[in-house]
Coordinates of N, CA, C and O in Angstrom, one line a residue:
M1 N 15.5 16.5 16.7 CA 16.6 16.7 17.6 C 17.3 17.4 17.4 O 17.7 17.6 16.1
P2 N 18.0 18.3 18.7 CA 19.1 19.7 17.8 C 19.9 19.1 17.9 O 20.2 17.5 18.6
T3 N 20.6 19.6 16.7 CA 22.2 19.3 16.6 C 23.0 18.7 17.9 O 23.6 17.2 17.3
Q4 N 23.3 19.1 18.6 CA 23.8 18.9 20.1 C 23.8 17.2 20.6 O 24.3 16.7 21.0
E5 N 21.7 17.1 20.8 CA 21.6 16.3 20.9 C 22.1 15.1 20.1 O 22.3 14.0 20.5
L6 N 21.9 15.2 19.3 CA 22.1 14.4 17.9 C 23.4 14.1 17.9 O 24.2 12.6 18.3
F7 N 24.6 14.8 17.9 CA 26.0 14.9 18.5 C 26.5 13.5 20.0 O 27.1 13.1 19.8
D8 N 25.5 14.2 20.5 CA 25.9 13.3 22.0 C 25.8 12.3 21.7 O 26.3 11.2 22.2
Y9 N 24.3 12.0 21.0 CA 24.1 10.7 21.0 C 24.9 9.5 20.4 O 25.4 8.8 20.7
A10 N 25.3 10.3 18.9 CA 26.3 9.9 18.2 C 27.5 9.4 18.7 O 28.2 8.3 18.4
Q11 N 28.2 10.5 19.5 CA 29.6 10.0 20.1 C 29.4 9.1 21.3 O 30.0 8.3 21.7
E12 N 28.1 9.0 22.0 CA 27.8 7.9 23.1 C 28.1 6.2 22.2 O 28.5 5.8 23.3
R13 N 27.1 6.5 21.4 CA 27.0 5.0 20.4 C 28.7 4.6 19.9 O 29.0 3.4 19.8
Y14 N 29.7 5.4 19.5 CA 30.8 5.6 19.1 C 31.4 5.0 20.3 O 32.5 3.8 20.2
R15 N 31.4 5.5 21.2 CA 32.2 5.2 22.6 C 32.1 3.9 22.9 O 32.6 3.1 23.4
H16 N 30.7 3.5 23.0 CA 30.4 2.3 22.8 C 31.1 1.3 22.1 O 31.6 0.3 22.8
A17 N 31.1 1.4 20.9 CA 31.7 0.6 20.0 C 33.4 0.6 19.8 O 33.7 -0.1 20.0
R18 N 33.5 1.7 20.5 CA 35.2 1.8 21.1 C 35.4 1.5 22.2 O 36.4 0.6 22.2
R19 N 34.5 0.8 23.5 CA 34.7 0.1 24.1 C 34.5 -1.7 23.9 O 35.5 -2.1 24.2
L20 N 33.7 -1.7 23.0 CA 33.8 -3.2 22.3 C 35.2 -3.6 21.8 O 35.9 -4.6 21.7
V21 N 35.9 -2.6 20.8 CA 36.9 -3.0 20.5 C 38.0 -2.9 21.5 O 39.4 -4.1 21.4
T22 N 37.8 -2.3 22.4 CA 39.0 -2.4 23.8 C 38.5 -4.1 24.5 O 39.9 -4.6 24.4
D23 N 37.7 -3.8 24.5 CA 37.4 -5.4 24.7 C 37.9 -6.6 24.1 O 38.7 -7.7 24.7
M24 N 37.9 -6.3 22.7 CA 38.7 -7.5 21.6 C 39.7 -7.6 21.9 O 41.0 -8.4 21.6
I25 N 40.4 -6.2 22.5 CA 42.0 -6.3 22.5 C 42.4 -6.7 23.5 O 43.4 -7.8 23.8
E26 N 41.5 -6.8 24.7 CA 41.7 -7.1 25.7 C 41.7 -8.9 25.6 O 42.7 -9.4 26.4
F27 N 41.2 -9.5 24.7 CA 40.7 -10.8 24.3 C 42.2 -11.2 23.8 O 42.7 -12.3 23.6
I28 N 42.6 -10.2 22.9 CA 44.3 -10.3 22.1 C 45.2 -10.7 23.4 O 46.0 -11.8 22.8
H29 N 45.3 -9.8 23.8 CA 46.2 -9.6 24.6 C 46.6 -10.7 25.9 O 48.0 -11.5 26.5
K30 N 45.1 -12.0 26.0 CA 45.5 -12.9 26.7 C 46.3 -13.8 26.1 O 47.5 -14.4 26.9
D31 N 46.6 -13.9 24.8 CA 47.1 -14.7 24.2 C 48.3 -14.2 23.3 O 49.9 -14.8 23.4
H32 N 48.4 -12.9 23.3 CA 49.7 -12.6 22.7 C 49.9 -11.1 23.7 O 49.5 -9.8 23.4
P33 N 50.7 -11.3 24.8 CA 50.7 -10.0 25.6 C 51.5 -8.6 25.0 O 51.2 -7.5 25.2
N34 N 52.2 -8.9 24.1 CA 52.9 -8.1 23.5 C 52.2 -7.2 22.4 O 52.8 -6.6 21.4
F35 N 50.9 -7.1 22.2 CA 50.3 -6.7 20.6 C 49.8 -5.6 20.9 O 49.9 -4.9 22.2
D36 N 50.5 -4.8 19.8 CA 50.2 -3.1 20.0 C 48.8 -2.9 19.6 O 48.5 -3.1 18.5
S37 N 48.2 -2.3 20.7 CA 46.8 -2.1 20.5 C 46.5 -0.7 19.9 O 45.2 -0.7 20.1
K38 N 47.6 0.3 19.7 CA 47.0 1.2 18.9 C 46.3 1.2 17.5 O 45.7 1.9 17.3
N39 N 46.8 0.4 16.9 CA 46.5 0.1 15.6 C 44.9 -0.3 15.5 O 44.4 0.3 14.5
P40 N 44.3 -0.9 16.5 CA 43.1 -0.9 16.0 C 42.2 0.1 16.3 O 41.2 0.3 15.4
Y41 N 42.8 0.9 17.0 CA 42.3 2.2 17.4 C 41.8 3.1 16.3 O 41.0 3.8 15.7
F42 N 43.3 3.2 15.6 CA 43.6 4.4 14.7 C 42.6 3.8 13.7 O 41.9 4.3 12.7
Q43 N 42.7 1.9 13.2 CA 41.9 1.5 12.3 C 40.2 1.4 12.2 O 39.5 2.3 11.2
F44 N 39.9 1.6 13.3 CA 38.5 1.9 13.8 C 37.9 3.6 13.3 O 36.9 3.8 12.7
D45 N 38.7 4.4 14.1 CA 38.3 5.7 13.6 C 38.6 6.1 12.1 O 37.8 6.9 11.8
A46 N 39.5 6.1 11.3 CA 39.6 5.4 9.6 C 38.3 5.4 9.6 O 37.9 5.7 8.4
I47 N 38.1 4.0 9.6 CA 36.6 3.5 9.1 C 35.4 4.1 9.5 O 34.7 4.4 8.9
V48 N 35.1 4.6 10.7 CA 34.0 5.6 11.1 C 34.3 6.9 10.4 O 33.1 7.2 9.8
Q49 N 35.2 7.6 10.3 CA 35.2 8.8 9.4 C 35.1 8.8 7.9 O 34.6 9.7 7.0
F50 N 36.0 7.5 7.4 CA 35.6 7.3 5.9 C 34.1 7.0 5.8 O 33.4 7.1 4.6
I51 N 33.2 6.4 6.9 CA 31.9 5.9 6.4 C 31.2 7.0 6.7 O 30.1 7.4 5.4
L52 N 31.1 7.9 7.4 CA 30.5 9.7 7.4 C 30.8 10.4 6.7 O 29.9 10.9 5.6
L53 N 32.3 10.5 5.6 CA 32.6 11.0 5.0 C 31.4 10.7 3.3 O 31.0 11.5 2.8
K54 N 31.5 9.1 3.4 CA 30.5 8.8 2.0 C 29.5 9.2 2.3 O 28.4 9.3 1.5
V55 N 28.8 8.9 3.3 CA 27.3 9.1 3.6 C 27.2 11.1 3.4 O 25.8 11.4 2.7
A56 N 28.1 11.5 4.1 CA 27.9 13.0 3.6 C 27.8 13.4 2.2 O 27.2 14.4 1.7
L57 N 28.6 12.5 1.0 CA 28.6 13.0 -0.1 C 27.1 12.8 -0.6 O 27.1 12.4 -2.0
A58 N 26.9 11.8 -0.3 CA 25.5 10.8 -1.1 C 24.4 12.1 -1.7 O 24.0 11.6 -2.4
D59 N 24.4 13.0 -0.8 CA 23.8 14.0 -1.4 C 23.7 15.2 -2.5 O 23.3 16.1 -2.5
G60 N 25.3 14.7 -2.0 CA 25.7 16.0 -3.5 C 26.4 16.7 -2.9 O 26.7 18.0 -3.7
K61 N 26.5 16.8 -1.8 CA 27.1 18.1 -1.1 C 27.8 17.8 0.4 O 27.7 16.9 1.2
F62 N 28.8 18.3 0.7 CA 29.2 18.3 2.0 C 29.1 19.5 2.8 O 29.7 20.6 2.3
L63 N 28.7 19.8 3.7 CA 28.2 20.8 4.6 C 29.7 21.1 5.8 O 29.7 20.2 6.4
E64 N 29.5 22.5 6.1 CA 30.5 23.0 7.4 C 30.3 21.9 8.6 O 31.2 21.5 8.9
I65 N 28.5 21.4 8.5 CA 28.5 21.3 9.9 C 28.7 19.8 9.8 O 28.9 18.8 11.3
E66 N 29.0 18.9 8.9 CA 29.0 17.6 8.4 C 30.6 17.2 8.9 O 30.9 16.7 9.2
G67 N 31.8 18.1 8.4 CA 33.2 18.4 8.4 C 33.4 18.4 9.9 O 34.3 17.5 10.7
E68 N 32.7 19.4 10.6 CA 33.0 19.5 12.3 C 32.5 17.8 12.8 O 32.9 17.9 13.8
F69 N 31.2 17.5 12.7 CA 30.8 16.2 13.5 C 31.5 15.2 12.8 O 32.1 14.4 13.9
I70 N 32.3 15.2 11.7 CA 33.5 14.0 11.7 C 34.7 14.4 12.3 O 34.9 13.4 13.0
D71 N 35.1 15.6 12.4 CA 36.3 16.0 13.0 C 36.4 15.9 14.6 O 36.9 15.6 15.2
Q72 N 34.8 15.9 15.3 CA 34.6 15.8 16.6 C 34.6 14.6 17.5 O 34.3 14.0 18.3
I73 N 34.1 13.8 15.9 CA 33.1 11.9 16.3 C 34.0 11.2 17.2 O 34.1 10.4 18.0
T74 N 35.5 10.9 16.5 CA 36.2 9.9 17.0 C 37.2 10.8 17.9 O 37.2 11.9 17.9
D75 N 37.8 9.8 18.9 CA 38.6 10.1 19.9 C 40.5 9.9 20.0 O 40.8 11.0 20.5
G76 N 40.7 9.6 18.2 CA 42.0 9.6 18.7 C 42.4 10.2 16.9 O 43.2 10.8 16.9
Y77 N 42.4 8.9 16.7 CA 42.9 9.4 15.0 C 42.1 9.9 14.0 O 40.7 10.0 14.0
D78 N 43.1 10.6 13.2 CA 42.0 11.9 12.1 C 42.8 11.4 10.9 O 44.3 11.7 10.7
I79 N 42.3 10.3 9.9 CA 42.5 10.1 8.5 C 43.5 10.9 7.8 O 44.2 10.8 7.0
L80 N 42.2 12.7 7.8 CA 43.2 13.4 7.2 C 44.9 13.8 7.4 O 45.5 14.6 6.9
Q81 N 44.6 13.5 8.8 CA 46.0 14.2 9.3 C 47.3 13.3 8.0 O 48.4 14.0 7.8
L82 N 46.8 12.1 7.3 CA 48.2 11.8 6.5 C 48.2 12.7 5.4 O 49.3 12.0 4.7
F83 N 47.6 13.1 5.3 CA 47.1 13.9 3.6 C 47.7 15.3 3.9 O 47.6 16.2 3.1
D84 N 47.7 15.8 5.4 CA 48.4 17.3 5.7 C 49.8 17.6 5.4 O 50.7 16.9 6.4
N85 N 50.3 17.9 4.3 CA 51.9 18.0 4.3 C 51.7 19.5 4.1 O 53.2 20.0 3.5
H86 N 51.0 20.4 4.8 CA 51.3 21.8 5.0 C 50.8 22.8 3.6 O 50.9 23.7 3.6
D87 N 50.7 21.6 2.4 CA 50.4 22.2 1.2 C 49.4 22.3 1.0 O 48.1 23.5 0.4
D88 N 48.3 21.0 1.1 CA 47.0 20.6 1.6 C 46.1 21.6 2.6 O 45.0 22.1 2.1
G89 N 46.8 21.1 3.6 CA 45.9 22.3 4.9 C 44.5 21.3 5.0 O 43.9 21.9 5.3
Y90 N 44.4 20.1 4.7 CA 43.2 19.6 4.7 C 43.1 19.2 6.8 O 43.6 19.1 7.1
D91 N 41.6 19.9 6.7 CA 41.4 19.6 8.3 C 39.8 19.6 7.8 O 39.0 19.9 6.8
W92 N 39.1 19.0 8.9 CA 37.3 18.7 8.3 C 36.7 19.6 8.2 O 35.6 20.1 7.5
S93 N 37.0 20.7 8.9 CA 36.3 22.1 9.2 C 36.4 23.2 7.6 O 35.7 23.2 6.7
F94 N 37.8 22.7 7.6 CA 38.1 23.9 5.9 C 37.5 22.5 4.8 O 37.1 23.3 4.1
A95 N 37.6 21.7 4.9 CA 36.7 20.7 4.0 C 35.6 21.3 3.9 O 34.7 21.4 2.4
G96 N 34.5 21.0 5.0 CA 33.1 21.6 4.8 C 33.0 22.7 4.3 O 31.4 23.3 4.2
A97 N 34.0 23.8 4.7 CA 33.2 25.0 4.6 C 34.0 25.8 3.3 O 33.0 26.6 2.7
F98 N 34.9 25.2 2.8 CA 35.9 26.0 1.8 C 35.8 24.9 0.5 O 35.9 25.7 -0.5
M99 N 35.8 23.5 0.7 CA 35.8 22.9 -0.1 C 35.0 22.9 -1.4 O 33.7 22.8 -0.7
T100 N 34.9 22.7 -2.6 CA 33.9 22.3 -3.6 C 33.4 21.1 -3.3 O 34.2 20.2 -2.9
F101 N 32.4 20.6 -3.5 CA 32.0 19.0 -3.8 C 32.7 18.3 -4.4 O 33.4 17.3 -3.7
E102 N 33.5 19.0 -6.0 CA 34.3 18.0 -6.5 C 35.6 17.6 -5.8 O 36.1 16.9 -5.8
Q103 N 36.2 18.7 -4.8 CA 37.3 18.6 -4.4 C 37.3 17.6 -3.1 O 38.2 17.1 -2.9
V104 N 36.5 17.5 -2.4 CA 36.2 16.8 -1.4 C 35.7 15.2 -2.0 O 36.7 14.5 -1.6
Q105 N 35.3 15.1 -2.9 CA 35.4 13.9 -3.8 C 36.6 13.3 -4.1 O 36.8 12.0 -3.7
Q106 N 37.5 14.4 -4.9 CA 38.8 13.6 -4.6 C 39.5 13.8 -3.5 O 39.9 12.6 -3.3
L107 N 39.2 14.3 -2.3 CA 39.7 13.8 -1.3 C 39.2 12.1 -0.8 O 40.1 11.8 -0.3
V108 N 37.9 11.8 -1.1 CA 37.4 10.9 -0.8 C 38.0 9.4 -1.5 O 38.6 8.5 -1.0
D109 N 38.5 9.9 -2.9 CA 39.4 9.1 -3.6 C 40.7 8.5 -3.0 O 41.4 7.9 -2.8
R110 N 41.1 9.4 -2.5 CA 42.5 9.5 -1.5 C 42.2 8.4 -0.7 O 43.0 8.0 -0.1
V111 N 41.3 8.9 0.1 CA 40.8 8.6 1.1 C 40.4 6.9 1.2 O 41.1 6.3 2.2
E112 N 40.1 6.7 0.1 CA 39.6 5.3 -0.1 C 40.5 4.5 -0.1 O 40.2 3.0 0.8
K113 N 41.2 4.3 -0.6 CA 42.3 3.1 -0.3 C 42.9 3.0 0.5 O 43.2 2.0 0.9
L114 N 43.5 4.1 1.8 CA 44.0 3.8 2.9 C 42.9 3.2 4.0 O 42.8 2.7 4.8
A115 N 41.6 3.6 4.0 CA 40.3 3.6 4.6 C 40.1 1.9 4.4 O 40.0 1.3 5.4
T116 N 40.2 1.3 2.8 CA 40.3 0.1 2.7 C 41.4 -0.8 3.1 O 40.6 -1.9 3.6
D117 N 42.5 -0.3 3.4 CA 43.3 -1.2 3.7 C 43.2 -1.0 5.6 O 43.2 -2.6 5.9
H118 N 42.5 -0.2 6.3 CA 41.8 -0.4 7.4 C 41.0 -1.1 7.7 O 41.0 -1.7 8.8
I119 N 40.4 -1.2 6.8 CA 39.3 -2.0 6.9 C 39.5 -3.5 7.0 O 39.0 -4.4 7.6
I120 N 40.1 -4.1 6.1 CA 41.0 -5.4 6.0 C 41.6 -5.5 7.0 O 41.5 -6.8 8.0
A121 N 42.7 -4.8 7.3 CA 43.5 -5.2 8.5 C 42.5 -5.3 10.2 O 42.6 -5.7 10.6
F122 N 41.7 -4.6 10.0 CA 40.4 -4.3 11.6 C 39.7 -5.5 11.2 O 39.5 -6.5 12.3
S123 N 38.9 -6.0 10.0 CA 38.4 -7.3 9.7 C 39.0 -8.7 10.0 O 38.3 -9.3 10.6
D124 N 40.7 -8.7 9.3 CA 41.3 -9.8 9.7 C 41.5 -10.3 11.3 O 41.4 -10.9 11.6
L125 N 41.5 -9.2 12.0 CA 42.5 -9.1 13.2 C 41.1 -9.3 14.2 O 41.4 -10.4 15.2
F126 N 39.8 -9.1 14.0 CA 39.0 -9.5 15.0 C 38.1 -10.5 14.5 O 37.0 -11.0 15.3
A127 N 37.7 -10.7 13.2 CA 37.0 -11.8 13.0 C 37.2 -13.1 13.4 O 36.1 -14.2 14.2
E128 N 38.6 -13.6 13.7 CA 38.9 -14.7 14.4 C 38.5 -14.4 16.1 O 38.1 -15.6 16.4
I129 N 38.2 -13.4 16.5 CA 37.7 -13.6 17.9 C 36.3 -13.4 18.3 O 36.0 -13.8 19.0
D130 N 35.6 -13.0 17.0 CA 34.1 -13.3 17.2 C 33.9 -14.6 16.7 O 33.0 -15.1 17.6
L131 N 34.5 -15.7 16.4 CA 34.7 -16.7 16.1 C 34.8 -17.9 17.7 O 34.2 -18.9 17.7
R132 N 35.7 -17.5 18.2 CA 36.5 -18.0 19.5 C 35.4 -17.2 20.6 O 35.5 -18.4 21.9
D133 N 34.6 -16.3 20.5 CA 34.0 -15.6 21.4 C 32.5 -15.4 20.6 O 32.4 -14.0 21.1
R134 N 31.6 -16.5 20.7 CA 30.3 -16.2 19.7 C 29.3 -15.7 21.0 O 28.4 -14.9 20.6
S135 N 29.5 -15.4 22.6 CA 28.8 -14.6 23.7 C 28.5 -13.6 23.4 O 27.8 -12.8 23.5
K136 N 29.7 -12.6 22.8 CA 29.4 -11.3 22.3 C 29.0 -10.5 21.1 O 28.1 -9.6 21.1
N137 N 29.0 -11.6 19.8 CA 28.9 -10.9 18.6 C 29.3 -9.7 18.6 O 28.5 -8.8 18.0
Y138 N 30.4 -9.3 18.8 CA 31.1 -7.7 18.5 C 30.6 -7.4 17.1 O 30.3 -6.2 16.7
V139 N 30.6 -8.1 16.0 CA 30.1 -7.4 14.6 C 28.9 -6.7 14.4 O 28.9 -5.4 14.0
Q140 N 27.8 -7.6 15.1 CA 26.5 -6.8 15.3 C 26.5 -5.6 16.4 O 25.9 -4.9 15.9
Q141 N 27.4 -6.0 17.4 CA 26.9 -4.7 18.2 C 27.7 -3.7 17.9 O 27.0 -2.5 18.1
I142 N 28.6 -3.6 17.2 CA 29.9 -2.5 16.2 C 28.8 -1.5 15.5 O 28.9 -1.0 15.1
Y143 N 28.2 -2.8 14.3 CA 27.2 -2.5 13.2 C 26.4 -1.5 14.2 O 25.9 -0.5 13.0
E144 N 25.6 -2.3 14.6 CA 24.5 -1.0 15.3 C 25.1 0.1 16.2 O 24.0 0.8 15.7
C145 N 26.1 0.3 16.6 CA 26.8 1.4 17.1 C 26.8 2.5 16.0 O 26.7 3.5 16.4
I146 N 28.0 1.8 14.9 CA 27.7 3.0 13.7 C 26.9 3.0 13.0 O 26.9 4.5 12.7
R147 N 26.1 2.5 13.2 CA 24.8 2.4 12.4 C 24.1 3.8 12.6 O 23.6 4.5 12.8
D148 N 23.8 3.6 14.5 CA 23.3 4.7 15.5 C 23.8 5.8 14.8 O 23.6 7.2 14.5
V149 N 25.4 6.3 14.8 CA 26.5 7.1 14.5 C 25.7 7.6 13.2 O 25.6 8.8 13.1
A150 N 25.9 7.0 12.6 CA 25.4 7.5 11.2 C 24.1 7.7 10.5 O 24.1 8.9 10.2
S151 N 23.1 7.5 11.4 CA 21.9 7.9 11.8 C 22.0 9.1 12.4 O 21.2 10.1 11.9
A152 N 22.6 9.5 13.0 CA 22.8 10.7 14.0 C 23.3 11.7 12.9 O 22.8 12.9 12.6
F153 N 24.1 11.7 12.4 CA 25.2 12.3 11.4 C 23.8 12.5 10.2 O 23.9 13.9 9.8
I154 N 23.2 12.1 9.9 CA 22.3 12.2 8.8 C 21.7 13.3 9.1 O 21.4 14.3 8.1
M155 N 21.2 13.6 10.2 CA 20.0 14.5 10.6 C 21.0 15.2 11.3 O 20.2 16.5 11.3
A156 N 22.3 15.3 11.3 CA 22.9 16.6 12.1 C 22.5 18.2 11.0 O 22.6 19.3 11.5
D157 N 22.5 18.2 9.9 CA 22.0 19.1 9.1 C 20.7 19.6 8.7 O 20.5 20.4 7.9
G158 N 19.9 18.8 9.6 CA 18.0 19.1 9.8 C 17.3 18.3 8.8 O 16.3 18.1 8.5
T159 N 18.2 17.2 7.6 CA 17.4 16.7 6.3 C 17.8 15.7 6.8 O 19.2 15.4 6.7
A160 N 17.4 14.8 6.1 CA 17.7 13.1 5.9 C 17.5 12.7 4.4 O 16.0 12.7 4.5
S161 N 18.1 12.6 3.4 CA 17.8 12.5 2.0 C 17.4 10.9 1.9 O 18.2 10.3 2.3
E162 N 16.8 10.4 1.0 CA 17.3 9.1 0.7 C 18.3 8.8 0.4 O 18.5 7.8 1.1
R163 N 19.0 9.6 -0.6 CA 20.5 9.1 -0.8 C 21.5 9.0 0.1 O 22.2 7.9 0.6
E164 N 21.2 9.6 1.5 CA 22.0 9.8 2.6 C 21.6 8.3 3.6 O 22.4 7.6 3.7
I165 N 20.2 8.1 3.4 CA 19.6 7.1 4.2 C 20.1 5.6 3.6 O 21.0 4.3 4.4
E166 N 20.2 5.4 2.5 CA 20.3 4.4 2.0 C 22.0 4.0 2.0 O 22.6 3.3 1.9
A167 N 22.9 5.2 1.6 CA 24.0 5.3 1.8 C 24.5 4.9 2.6 O 25.7 4.1 3.0
A168 N 24.2 5.1 4.3 CA 24.5 4.9 5.5 C 24.4 3.2 5.7 O 25.3 3.1 6.2
V169 N 23.3 3.1 5.2 CA 23.1 1.8 5.1 C 23.9 0.3 4.5 O 24.8 -0.1 5.1
N170 N 24.3 0.8 3.4 CA 25.0 0.3 2.2 C 26.8 0.5 2.6 O 27.5 -0.4 2.8
V171 N 27.0 1.6 2.9 CA 28.4 1.7 3.7 C 29.0 1.3 4.7 O 29.7 0.3 4.8
V172 N 27.9 1.6 5.7 CA 28.5 0.7 7.3 C 28.3 -0.8 6.7 O 29.0 -1.4 7.4
R173 N 27.5 -1.4 6.2 CA 27.3 -2.7 5.5 C 28.8 -2.8 5.3 O 29.3 -4.3 5.2
D174 N 29.1 -2.4 4.3 CA 30.1 -2.9 3.2 C 31.4 -2.4 4.5 O 32.3 -3.1 3.9
C175 N 31.7 -1.8 4.9 CA 32.9 -1.2 5.9 C 33.1 -2.2 6.8 O 34.0 -2.4 7.5
L176 N 31.6 -2.7 7.3 CA 32.2 -3.6 8.4 C 31.6 -4.6 8.7 O 32.6 -5.8 8.8
T177 N 30.3 -4.9 8.3 CA 29.6 -6.3 8.0 C 30.6 -7.0 7.3 O 30.8 -8.0 7.3
E178 N 30.5 -6.6 6.2 CA 30.9 -7.8 4.9 C 32.1 -8.2 5.4 O 32.4 -9.1 4.7
P179 N 33.2 -7.4 5.3 CA 34.7 -7.9 5.4 C 35.1 -8.8 6.5 O 35.4 -9.4 6.6
W180 N 34.3 -8.2 7.4 CA 34.3 -9.1 8.6 C 33.6 -10.4 8.4 O 34.4 -11.5 8.8
L181 N 32.8 -10.8 8.2 CA 31.7 -12.5 7.7 C 32.4 -12.7 6.8 O 32.6 -14.2 6.8
A182 N 33.5 -12.3 5.6 CA 33.8 -12.9 4.8 C 35.1 -13.7 5.2 O 35.7 -14.7 4.8
K183 N 35.9 -12.7 6.2 CA 36.8 -13.4 6.8 C 36.4 -14.3 7.7 O 37.3 -15.4 7.9
Q184 N 35.6 -14.2 8.7 CA 35.2 -15.3 9.1 C 34.9 -16.6 8.6 O 35.2 -17.7 9.1
N185 N 34.0 -16.8 7.5 CA 34.1 -17.5 6.3 C 35.2 -18.1 6.0 O 35.0 -19.7 5.7
K186 N 36.1 -17.4 5.6 CA 37.4 -18.4 5.4 C 38.0 -18.9 6.1 O 38.5 -20.2 6.6
L187 N 37.7 -18.2 7.8 CA 38.9 -18.9 8.9 C 37.8 -20.1 9.3 O 38.5 -20.9 9.6
K188 N 36.2 -20.1 9.1 CA 35.7 -21.6 9.4 C 36.2 -22.5 8.5 O 36.0 -23.9 8.9
S189 N 36.3 -22.2 6.8 CA 36.7 -23.2 5.9 C 38.1 -24.0 6.2 O 38.4 -25.4 5.7
I190 N 38.9 -23.0 7.3 CA 40.4 -23.5 7.3 C 39.7 -24.6 8.6 O 40.9 -25.6 8.4
H191 N 39.4 -23.8 9.6 CA 39.6 -24.9 10.8 C 38.5 -26.1 10.8 O 37.7 -26.5 10.7

């Protein structure tokens, strides 16, 4: 499948997942009309970018096409903007084209703490919704969408290494499914 077709498919799956986030926000608004709906979108975009960054590094290199893919896949938030203090000049194209693997790995280390905070906040917020509205199974639907995004991303450079495939499975699970289910289990034990 040509790169543009892969990207289009990934973007379609990303947007489907984002619509699921919108559905969950609307569910929250029923009980909390003043809920700030921007944060979940920021959290979701940060999680998606972090997942793709970890997958990209699994094969020991970070290519310009991978940077462009990460840059263009999300609709709103860019996690690298938090580190742009005009000295670093971080952006996805720059990272893919000019940074060494070690420099990108250092960037991942900086991004990981922030991404972890977003993962926890996102999971905490939406795990309860999944418990209250079991008809949708949001975590499974979002997991499948982001798994599909990661699968298309792996093929963007024309190859899919075993390390990238394994990283995609593990990182998507670790960033979406595991924290979400852990929060649900904690909530179940309380109720």
